[in-house]
Amino acid sequence: MVADGKMKITDFTHGASYSVLIVGYERMRGIAEELGQGAGVDLVIVDEGHRLKKETNKAAQAIKGLSTLKKIILSGTPLQNDLTEFFVMVDFLNPDLFKSASSFKKNFETPILRSRQPNASERERELGEARQAELSEMTQQFILRRTAEVQAHFLPQKTEFVVFCKPTTAQAQIYEEILESPAFMGARNGYKAAQAQALGLINILRKVCNSPQLLLPSSKKSAAKRVGEDAEDAVEGISEERLKAPLLATSTKMRVLDGLLKAIAEDPHNTKEKVVIVSNFTATLDLLQKHLAQLSLPLLRLDGDTPTNRRQDIVNEFNKTSARKNFALLLSAKAGGVGLNLVGASRLILFDVDWNPATDLQAMARVHRPGQEKPTFIYRLLMAGGMDEKIYQRQLTKKGLADSIVDNKKNGAVFSADELRDLFTLDTTSDCKTHDLLGCNCGGRAADPVVDEPTEAPVEDPSPAPAPAPASDASASDSDDDLPLNPCDSRRRRQPRPTLIPASQYDWQAEAAREAASAAERRRLHAAGNMASLLEYEHIDTAALREPLDVFGG
């Protein structure tokens, strides 16, 4: 029986015809009292169980109020933001396991999260690791974990690219001028009034990372309305003339996107490939839609304004029609990031990042899922040195355990003055700060796949060899064979730079074998103390980021 408003709940609670009731979270709030009557409920299965995370959520309270001893939670992202979410789900299944929320926070959440901070002491790290191991041991008795790797063997290969895009001159100037506005300076200096507006100020910078055109008068109002009058100065100080400059002159990510779309659409081998483009902002989707129209690329769009009863029709049309009819789908990360099956596309472009890594992962999973027949390519676009890259770094360092920013959107105090000083900067001192976090000594000349048994002589590198990284106690050895190779170590055989590969020409079996070989090296690198969450990526020559970008006169 489906609780859709047409059926009487008493048919389930008192009748013998229905033994299973399927009900949504929203509907659950209205029928909780009725479900408590009659014979009761023997088993509760909660899909997307992480939605129980807010203990004050009425639907969650209704589900918890069901008097049943048999409970099952299904969740693909049990740890989206912080350990409090995990506690709520565990407490639903095994009440009083941790006594109380405050006890869990004191004994587990606080020491574990503290140990992950860059400035954590050795004692704090040891305590956090010990509490994490204890928590894992306590909960593994009733948790069955199955990752996407289970079905990965039955899907075509997935390749993910993280593309750091150096801002154009015009974009960097606008970004820095905004940072010098009173609202941003006040936040950096620790003024509480300015700190309370922190998330709104952050969103202004995220929009500049996408395109300064998002600060034009129609967008300025929406950008500033949530952050108060002081923040209006941050956007009002930029002249409309500068913001109206050609899109490709002021947005580095739009340049990269433009090149990707043209390469995919114009390559005769790629005529059957389609693209999903994802953004967190409706205004950004508007810009993308306008640009694709200028390129004469047919598209569909699904966002928060799309009627619920139309969404599946749009998905079906996109999946079933040819690229000539619907080349791209513009997708809102929030509206379409969960549950949709978009296997009609083999390429997905994540135009901006979210604080919550689970949001990005859910969006990227729309194309790489059962039913996909082609190798899948995913591109994550980040403006180097800006808010994009800083959010991405926080995603990585949290390793799927993001801080409490998302759950406390209305509380600006979640940001310390030191955090805001770091966030409200534009890093122009490095080609790619995230690359620097690898602890890599390549000098920006790139990492290439390891070749255990070269079939040809290594290509000579005319540049001086980088100085070897000092060996840690764990990796010190008299034998070169025992030394963990840096991702950019000069002993690797250098390969041609990657290019856009048509799916029809992609050898996914060879790529899978290469990835298996490099996984072993990543484990060795991790043992040497490199930033583990970054080691899943190979990287290309960062010299490309030093090349002049203002060919459009920006």
XYZ file of C-alpha atoms in Angstrom:
554
model
C 0.000 0.000 0.000
C 1.283 3.470 -0.919
C 0.313 6.310 1.427
C -0.477 8.861 -1.267
C -3.508 10.504 0.275
C -6.004 8.380 -1.644
C -5.848 5.324 0.617
C -7.118 5.123 4.186
C -4.357 4.416 6.693
C -6.814 2.304 8.692
C -6.748 -0.218 5.822
C -3.145 -0.850 6.840
C -3.391 -0.499 10.618
C -6.592 -2.507 11.083
C -7.135 -4.406 7.836
C -5.666 -7.682 6.627
C -5.230 -6.733 2.959
C -2.008 -4.745 3.290
C 1.131 -5.872 5.097
C 3.540 -3.256 3.729
C 3.109 0.527 3.779
C 5.296 2.806 1.625
C 5.235 6.410 2.820
C 7.339 9.529 2.193
C 8.937 11.650 4.890
C 6.526 14.535 4.408
C 3.439 12.341 4.464
C 4.737 10.561 7.546
C 4.186 13.643 9.668
C 0.450 13.531 9.080
C -0.165 9.837 9.715
C 2.148 9.095 12.644
C -0.674 9.089 15.176
C -2.802 6.717 13.092
C 0.111 4.309 12.668
C 0.379 4.044 16.413
C -3.065 2.536 16.583
C -4.180 -0.949 15.698
C -1.784 -3.874 15.728
C 1.272 -1.642 15.437
C 4.295 -1.903 13.146
C 6.670 -4.871 13.254
C 9.476 -3.531 11.052
C 10.551 -0.039 9.977
C 12.886 0.422 6.988
C 14.084 4.001 6.573
C 15.529 4.858 3.154
C 17.898 7.850 2.899
C 18.323 7.466 6.662
C 20.676 10.431 6.938
C 17.533 12.573 6.692
C 16.945 11.704 10.349
C 19.917 13.918 11.188
C 17.913 16.814 12.624
C 16.437 15.639 15.881
C 13.870 18.462 15.720
C 12.684 17.357 12.262
C 8.972 16.502 12.580
C 9.146 13.620 10.128
C 12.142 12.185 11.973
C 10.313 12.504 15.295
C 7.317 10.701 13.790
C 9.465 7.815 12.570
C 11.223 7.553 15.913
C 7.858 7.502 17.634
C 6.870 4.202 16.026
C 6.868 1.474 18.639
C 8.906 -1.231 16.978
C 12.035 -3.088 17.953
C 13.052 -4.018 14.404
C 14.604 -1.134 12.482
C 16.754 -0.865 9.369
C 18.355 2.281 7.952
C 19.529 2.564 4.339
C 21.923 5.398 3.477
C 24.531 5.982 0.819
C 25.964 8.935 2.771
C 25.794 8.178 6.514
C 28.429 10.846 7.253
C 27.550 13.868 5.176
C 28.543 16.714 7.428
C 29.441 15.820 10.998
C 29.333 13.008 13.515
C 26.097 14.319 15.037
C 24.248 12.929 12.008
C 25.852 9.566 12.626
C 24.833 9.669 16.291
C 21.175 10.345 15.384
C 21.029 7.294 13.106
C 22.818 5.031 15.590
C 20.610 6.264 18.425
C 17.523 5.460 16.331
C 18.700 1.879 15.880
C 20.245 1.355 19.315
C 18.867 3.858 21.830
C 21.124 4.676 24.772
C 24.204 3.070 23.208
C 26.005 6.367 23.809
C 23.776 7.438 26.749
C 23.075 10.912 25.351
C 23.947 13.333 22.556
C 26.074 15.404 24.935
C 27.963 12.326 26.079
C 28.623 11.286 22.465
C 29.824 14.777 21.610
C 32.200 14.888 24.578
C 33.630 11.395 24.231
C 33.717 10.948 20.452
C 32.752 13.860 18.206
C 34.888 16.586 19.796
C 38.169 14.604 20.073
C 37.765 13.024 16.603
C 37.073 16.332 14.830
C 39.783 18.098 16.820
C 42.348 15.494 15.772
C 41.624 16.306 12.111
C 42.521 19.978 12.463
C 45.830 21.061 10.887
C 47.043 22.552 14.191
C 46.133 19.506 16.313
C 48.789 18.438 18.780
C 50.274 14.940 18.812
C 48.294 14.130 21.945
C 45.046 15.325 20.319
C 45.718 13.250 17.210
C 46.406 10.140 19.262
C 43.235 10.634 21.319
C 41.145 11.246 18.185
C 42.473 8.122 16.467
C 41.808 6.044 19.577
C 38.228 7.316 19.891
C 37.624 6.768 16.184
C 38.803 3.153 16.473
C 36.585 2.652 19.526
C 33.577 4.113 17.712
C 34.182 1.879 14.711
C 34.440 -1.208 16.900
C 31.198 -0.357 18.712
C 29.148 0.229 15.584
C 30.510 -2.362 13.158
C 28.430 -5.010 14.913
C 25.241 -3.621 13.385
C 26.480 -1.764 10.289
C 26.795 -3.470 6.910
C 28.836 -1.246 4.613
C 28.762 -1.668 0.845
C 30.464 1.006 -1.263
C 30.011 1.838 -4.933
C 32.995 -0.406 -5.600
C 30.643 -3.394 -5.332
C 28.981 -2.518 -8.609
C 31.982 -0.753 -10.150
C 33.098 -4.018 -11.752
C 29.821 -4.143 -13.650
C 30.041 -0.570 -14.943
C 32.238 1.072 -17.580
C 35.328 2.863 -16.284
C 34.897 6.267 -14.636
C 37.612 8.927 -14.950
C 37.474 12.078 -12.847
C 39.348 15.287 -13.624
C 39.774 18.131 -11.135
C 40.510 21.198 -13.247
C 42.068 24.218 -11.528
C 41.371 27.299 -13.624
C 43.543 30.356 -13.047
C 41.327 33.475 -12.836
C 41.432 35.965 -15.660
C 42.990 39.342 -14.920
C 39.570 41.028 -14.841
C 38.143 38.307 -12.596
C 41.065 38.502 -10.133
C 40.793 42.298 -9.934
C 37.067 42.177 -9.170
C 37.615 39.416 -6.599
C 40.318 41.395 -4.791
C 38.301 44.626 -4.825
C 35.398 42.828 -3.166
C 37.760 41.433 -0.533
C 38.818 45.002 0.319
C 35.220 46.123 0.984
C 34.245 47.030 4.587
C 32.086 43.918 5.035
C 34.912 41.513 4.169
C 37.544 43.460 6.084
C 35.295 43.466 9.139
C 34.852 39.699 8.946
C 38.620 39.164 8.627
C 39.235 41.432 11.614
C 36.848 39.486 13.823
C 33.931 41.927 14.041
C 30.934 39.888 15.206
C 28.422 41.794 13.078
C 30.429 41.018 9.947
C 31.085 37.419 10.993
C 27.341 36.855 11.320
C 27.116 37.544 7.583
C 29.965 35.168 6.740
C 28.009 32.609 4.705
C 26.381 35.311 2.625
C 29.768 36.891 1.956
C 31.158 33.496 0.999
C 28.364 33.019 -1.529
C 29.261 36.350 -3.160
C 32.811 35.062 -3.714
C 31.504 31.728 -5.002
C 29.499 33.603 -7.611
C 32.554 35.611 -8.664
C 34.385 32.294 -9.103
C 31.641 31.262 -11.534
C 31.341 34.604 -13.307
C 31.457 38.266 -12.215
C 28.389 38.753 -14.426
C 26.396 37.219 -11.566
C 26.928 40.555 -9.767
C 25.065 42.602 -12.386
C 22.134 44.667 -10.977
C 19.537 41.901 -11.273
C 21.901 39.509 -9.525
C 23.411 42.016 -7.118
C 20.146 42.341 -5.255
C 19.782 38.598 -4.797
C 23.456 38.289 -3.879
C 23.224 40.946 -1.178
C 19.689 40.528 0.123
C 20.684 37.723 2.478
C 23.704 39.431 3.983
C 22.502 42.907 4.973
C 23.243 46.470 3.970
C 26.943 46.379 4.858
C 27.527 43.624 2.323
C 25.815 45.621 -0.438
C 28.902 47.838 -0.539
C 30.925 44.780 -1.535
C 28.971 44.358 -4.766
C 27.836 47.919 -5.442
C 31.397 49.138 -5.728
C 31.952 47.275 -9.020
C 30.871 49.193 -12.118
C 28.321 47.647 -14.465
C 30.602 48.328 -17.422
C 33.235 45.959 -16.044
C 30.682 43.315 -15.191
C 29.173 43.454 -18.688
C 32.469 42.497 -20.328
C 32.264 39.399 -22.559
C 31.671 36.250 -20.540
C 34.797 34.481 -21.782
C 36.891 37.512 -20.849
C 35.816 37.538 -17.215
C 35.170 33.927 -16.279
C 37.973 31.386 -16.359
C 35.634 28.441 -15.761
C 33.403 29.516 -18.633
C 36.470 29.461 -20.893
C 37.283 25.913 -19.856
C 33.658 24.862 -20.227
C 33.457 26.477 -23.654
C 36.497 24.508 -24.807
C 35.186 21.235 -23.396
C 31.775 21.575 -24.995
C 33.223 22.471 -28.389
C 35.659 19.565 -28.250
C 32.902 17.097 -27.395
C 30.322 18.472 -29.812
C 32.605 19.029 -32.797
C 34.589 15.781 -32.633
C 33.070 13.439 -35.236
C 33.749 10.484 -32.908
C 31.684 12.066 -30.135
C 28.426 12.730 -31.975
C 26.598 10.262 -29.693
C 27.914 11.663 -26.404
C 25.842 13.928 -24.202
C 26.773 16.134 -21.263
C 25.258 16.946 -17.868
C 26.311 20.320 -16.405
C 25.663 20.773 -12.672
C 25.591 23.973 -10.615
C 24.395 24.979 -7.152
C 23.103 28.348 -8.386
C 20.056 29.067 -10.537
C 21.652 32.284 -11.815
C 24.680 30.292 -12.982
C 22.381 27.880 -14.833
C 20.850 30.930 -16.544
C 24.295 32.007 -17.779
C 25.119 28.496 -18.928
C 21.833 28.202 -20.784
C 22.466 31.478 -22.592
C 25.994 30.423 -23.560
C 24.923 27.021 -24.876
C 22.235 28.730 -26.945
C 24.927 30.945 -28.483
C 26.858 27.791 -29.369
C 23.675 26.336 -30.932
C 23.827 23.345 -28.590
C 20.341 21.940 -27.821
C 19.609 21.411 -24.138
C 17.127 20.524 -21.421
C 17.033 21.977 -17.925
C 15.994 20.624 -14.528
C 16.122 22.856 -11.439
C 14.109 23.814 -8.389
C 11.484 25.564 -10.515
C 10.787 22.444 -12.564
C 7.402 20.978 -11.531
C 7.763 17.686 -9.717
C 5.475 15.897 -12.159
C 7.655 17.038 -15.081
C 11.049 15.949 -13.777
C 10.927 12.287 -14.730
C 9.622 13.221 -18.189
C 12.661 15.462 -18.697
C 14.993 12.688 -17.521
C 13.372 10.173 -19.878
C 13.549 12.564 -22.820
C 17.216 13.322 -22.190
C 18.163 9.649 -21.839
C 16.264 8.475 -24.914
C 16.912 11.254 -27.434
C 20.075 11.744 -29.487
C 22.808 14.289 -28.826
C 21.686 16.158 -31.914
C 18.342 16.844 -30.252
C 19.422 17.222 -26.598
C 23.180 17.605 -26.304
C 23.213 18.839 -22.691
C 21.171 18.802 -19.512
C 21.538 21.715 -17.102
C 20.995 20.351 -13.613
C 20.571 21.982 -10.211
C 22.673 20.085 -7.661
C 19.992 20.377 -4.995
C 16.943 19.635 -7.173
C 18.425 16.811 -9.230
C 21.389 15.561 -7.257
C 19.650 12.564 -5.701
C 17.762 9.688 -7.277
C 17.942 10.671 -10.924
C 19.312 8.240 -13.500
C 21.046 10.196 -16.267
C 22.866 7.390 -18.042
C 22.061 8.998 -21.378
C 25.120 11.187 -20.762
C 28.686 9.923 -20.561
C 30.233 13.225 -19.441
C 29.364 15.348 -16.417
C 30.749 18.783 -15.624
C 30.469 19.983 -12.022
C 30.669 23.727 -12.519
C 30.979 24.620 -8.833
C 31.539 22.813 -5.542
C 29.436 22.518 -2.411
C 30.533 22.664 1.221
C 29.027 19.244 1.650
C 31.122 16.664 -0.235
C 28.134 14.292 -0.314
C 26.215 16.798 -2.473
C 28.949 16.729 -5.104
C 29.315 12.957 -4.947
C 25.579 12.446 -5.336
C 25.492 14.773 -8.346
C 28.441 13.022 -9.981
C 26.805 9.635 -9.446
C 23.910 10.564 -11.743
C 25.773 9.352 -14.842
C 27.919 6.499 -13.498
C 25.313 3.980 -12.430
C 23.603 0.801 -13.649
C 22.452 1.233 -17.221
C 25.504 3.241 -18.302
C 27.077 1.690 -21.395
C 29.933 4.114 -22.080
C 33.104 5.072 -20.217
C 32.239 8.051 -18.030
C 34.227 11.264 -17.656
C 33.644 13.761 -14.848
C 35.154 17.244 -14.733
C 35.187 19.336 -11.552
C 35.946 22.993 -12.329
C 37.590 25.129 -9.630
C 38.862 28.703 -9.778
C 42.436 28.370 -8.531
C 43.303 30.345 -5.405
C 39.724 31.426 -4.725
C 36.763 30.245 -2.692
C 36.234 27.249 -4.996
C 39.627 25.770 -4.196
C 39.355 26.529 -0.478
C 36.024 24.715 -0.245
C 37.454 21.800 -2.221
C 40.457 21.566 0.118
C 38.107 21.387 3.078
C 36.201 18.600 1.366
C 39.415 16.640 0.967
C 40.848 17.205 4.419
C 37.569 16.205 6.021
C 37.583 13.051 3.892
C 33.823 12.865 3.714
C 33.339 14.214 7.234
C 32.636 17.885 6.519
C 32.504 20.333 9.419
C 29.274 21.676 10.811
C 29.027 24.577 8.383
C 26.101 23.134 6.451
C 23.977 22.296 9.489
C 24.541 25.730 11.022
C 23.889 27.990 8.053
C 22.114 30.527 10.226
C 24.936 30.712 12.727
C 27.820 32.789 11.453
C 29.747 31.996 14.619
C 30.751 28.635 13.169
C 33.567 30.519 11.427
C 36.432 31.707 13.577
C 38.308 34.884 12.690
C 41.296 32.780 11.599
C 39.095 30.702 9.269
C 37.618 33.827 7.676
C 41.059 35.355 7.203
C 42.004 32.239 5.259
C 38.754 32.034 3.289
C 38.634 35.726 2.398
C 41.839 35.829 0.388
C 42.812 35.235 -3.227
C 45.949 33.124 -3.333
C 48.115 34.279 -6.216
C 51.424 33.085 -4.763
C 51.121 29.575 -6.186
C 50.100 28.079 -9.514
C 47.946 25.581 -7.625
C 47.822 25.523 -3.831
C 46.174 22.104 -3.776
C 49.084 20.732 -5.809
C 51.424 22.171 -3.186
C 49.559 20.227 -0.474
C 50.722 17.001 -2.107
C 54.176 17.721 -0.723
C 55.347 17.259 -4.289
C 58.885 18.188 -5.361
C 58.209 18.127 -9.095
C 58.466 21.883 -9.498
C 55.173 21.794 -11.415
C 56.432 19.554 -14.226
C 53.686 16.936 -13.661
C 53.067 13.411 -12.473
C 52.656 10.566 -14.861
C 51.502 6.997 -14.355
C 54.063 4.561 -12.985
C 55.307 2.075 -15.523
C 56.638 -0.993 -13.754
C 58.244 -2.434 -16.872
C 58.904 0.293 -19.450
C 58.659 -0.879 -23.014
C 60.685 2.036 -24.252
C 63.511 4.186 -22.996
C 62.451 7.033 -20.677
C 62.180 10.420 -22.325
C 64.942 12.734 -21.201
C 63.774 15.728 -19.160
C 65.914 18.772 -20.063
C 65.090 20.548 -16.780
C 67.181 19.981 -13.650
C 66.123 17.035 -11.554
C 64.273 18.079 -8.383
C 65.901 17.549 -5.036
C 64.708 14.343 -3.409
C 62.173 14.711 -0.617
C 63.575 13.884 2.835
C 62.658 10.350 3.841
C 60.526 9.859 6.943
C 61.384 7.281 9.564
C 58.825 4.921 8.072
C 60.298 5.076 4.591
C 64.020 5.478 5.186
C 65.973 2.780 3.400
C 69.305 2.180 1.769
C 67.561 0.704 -1.245
C 65.981 2.886 -3.904
C 63.451 0.129 -4.473
C 62.075 0.671 -0.961
C 61.686 4.428 -1.290
C 58.102 5.601 -1.957
C 58.013 7.508 -5.214
C 56.742 11.072 -5.165
C 53.773 11.492 -7.574
C 56.022 13.665 -9.710
C 59.292 11.814 -9.129
C 61.714 12.192 -12.033
C 62.195 8.408 -12.073
C 58.723 8.049 -13.613
C 58.515 7.656 -17.369
C 56.895 10.815 -18.701
C 53.791 10.366 -20.828
C 52.096 12.764 -23.245
C 49.713 15.202 -21.634
C 46.141 13.903 -21.451
C 43.708 14.963 -24.159
C 39.957 14.709 -24.582
C 39.369 11.051 -25.453
C 36.259 9.964 -27.352
C 34.354 7.350 -25.377
C 34.355 5.076 -28.432
C 38.170 5.007 -28.363
C 38.608 4.674 -24.597
C 40.231 1.432 -23.400
C 38.627 1.084 -19.977
C 40.202 -2.308 -19.274
C 43.703 -0.911 -19.744
C 42.778 2.073 -17.603
C 41.459 -0.205 -14.848
C 44.725 -2.155 -14.863
C 46.728 1.071 -14.705
C 44.646 2.317 -11.805
C 45.148 -0.928 -9.890
C 48.917 -0.580 -10.298
C 48.949 3.048 -9.176
C 46.751 2.274 -6.150
C 49.621 0.331 -4.621
C 51.894 3.332 -5.014
C 49.335 5.633 -3.409
C 49.396 3.395 -0.349
C 53.180 3.705 -0.234
C 52.901 7.491 -0.550
C 50.398 7.591 2.272
C 52.831 5.686 4.467
C 55.392 8.398 3.746
C 53.078 11.056 5.174
C 51.721 12.663 2.018
C 48.219 14.141 2.078
C 46.266 10.914 1.667
C 43.018 12.343 0.338
C 44.837 13.936 -2.585
C 46.800 10.848 -3.513
C 43.926 9.335 -5.466
C 44.681 11.821 -8.234
C 47.470 11.857 -10.764
C 48.179 15.371 -11.954
C 49.340 17.082 -15.100
C 51.814 19.869 -15.752
C 50.875 22.937 -13.719
C 52.831 25.084 -16.178
C 49.571 25.340 -18.105
C 48.316 27.562 -15.305
C 51.166 29.986 -15.882
C 50.333 30.524 -19.524
C 48.708 33.879 -20.440
C 44.938 33.574 -20.225
C 43.760 37.011 -21.242
C 43.637 36.321 -24.951
C 40.170 37.853 -25.001
C 41.420 41.147 -23.655
C 40.138 40.641 -20.098
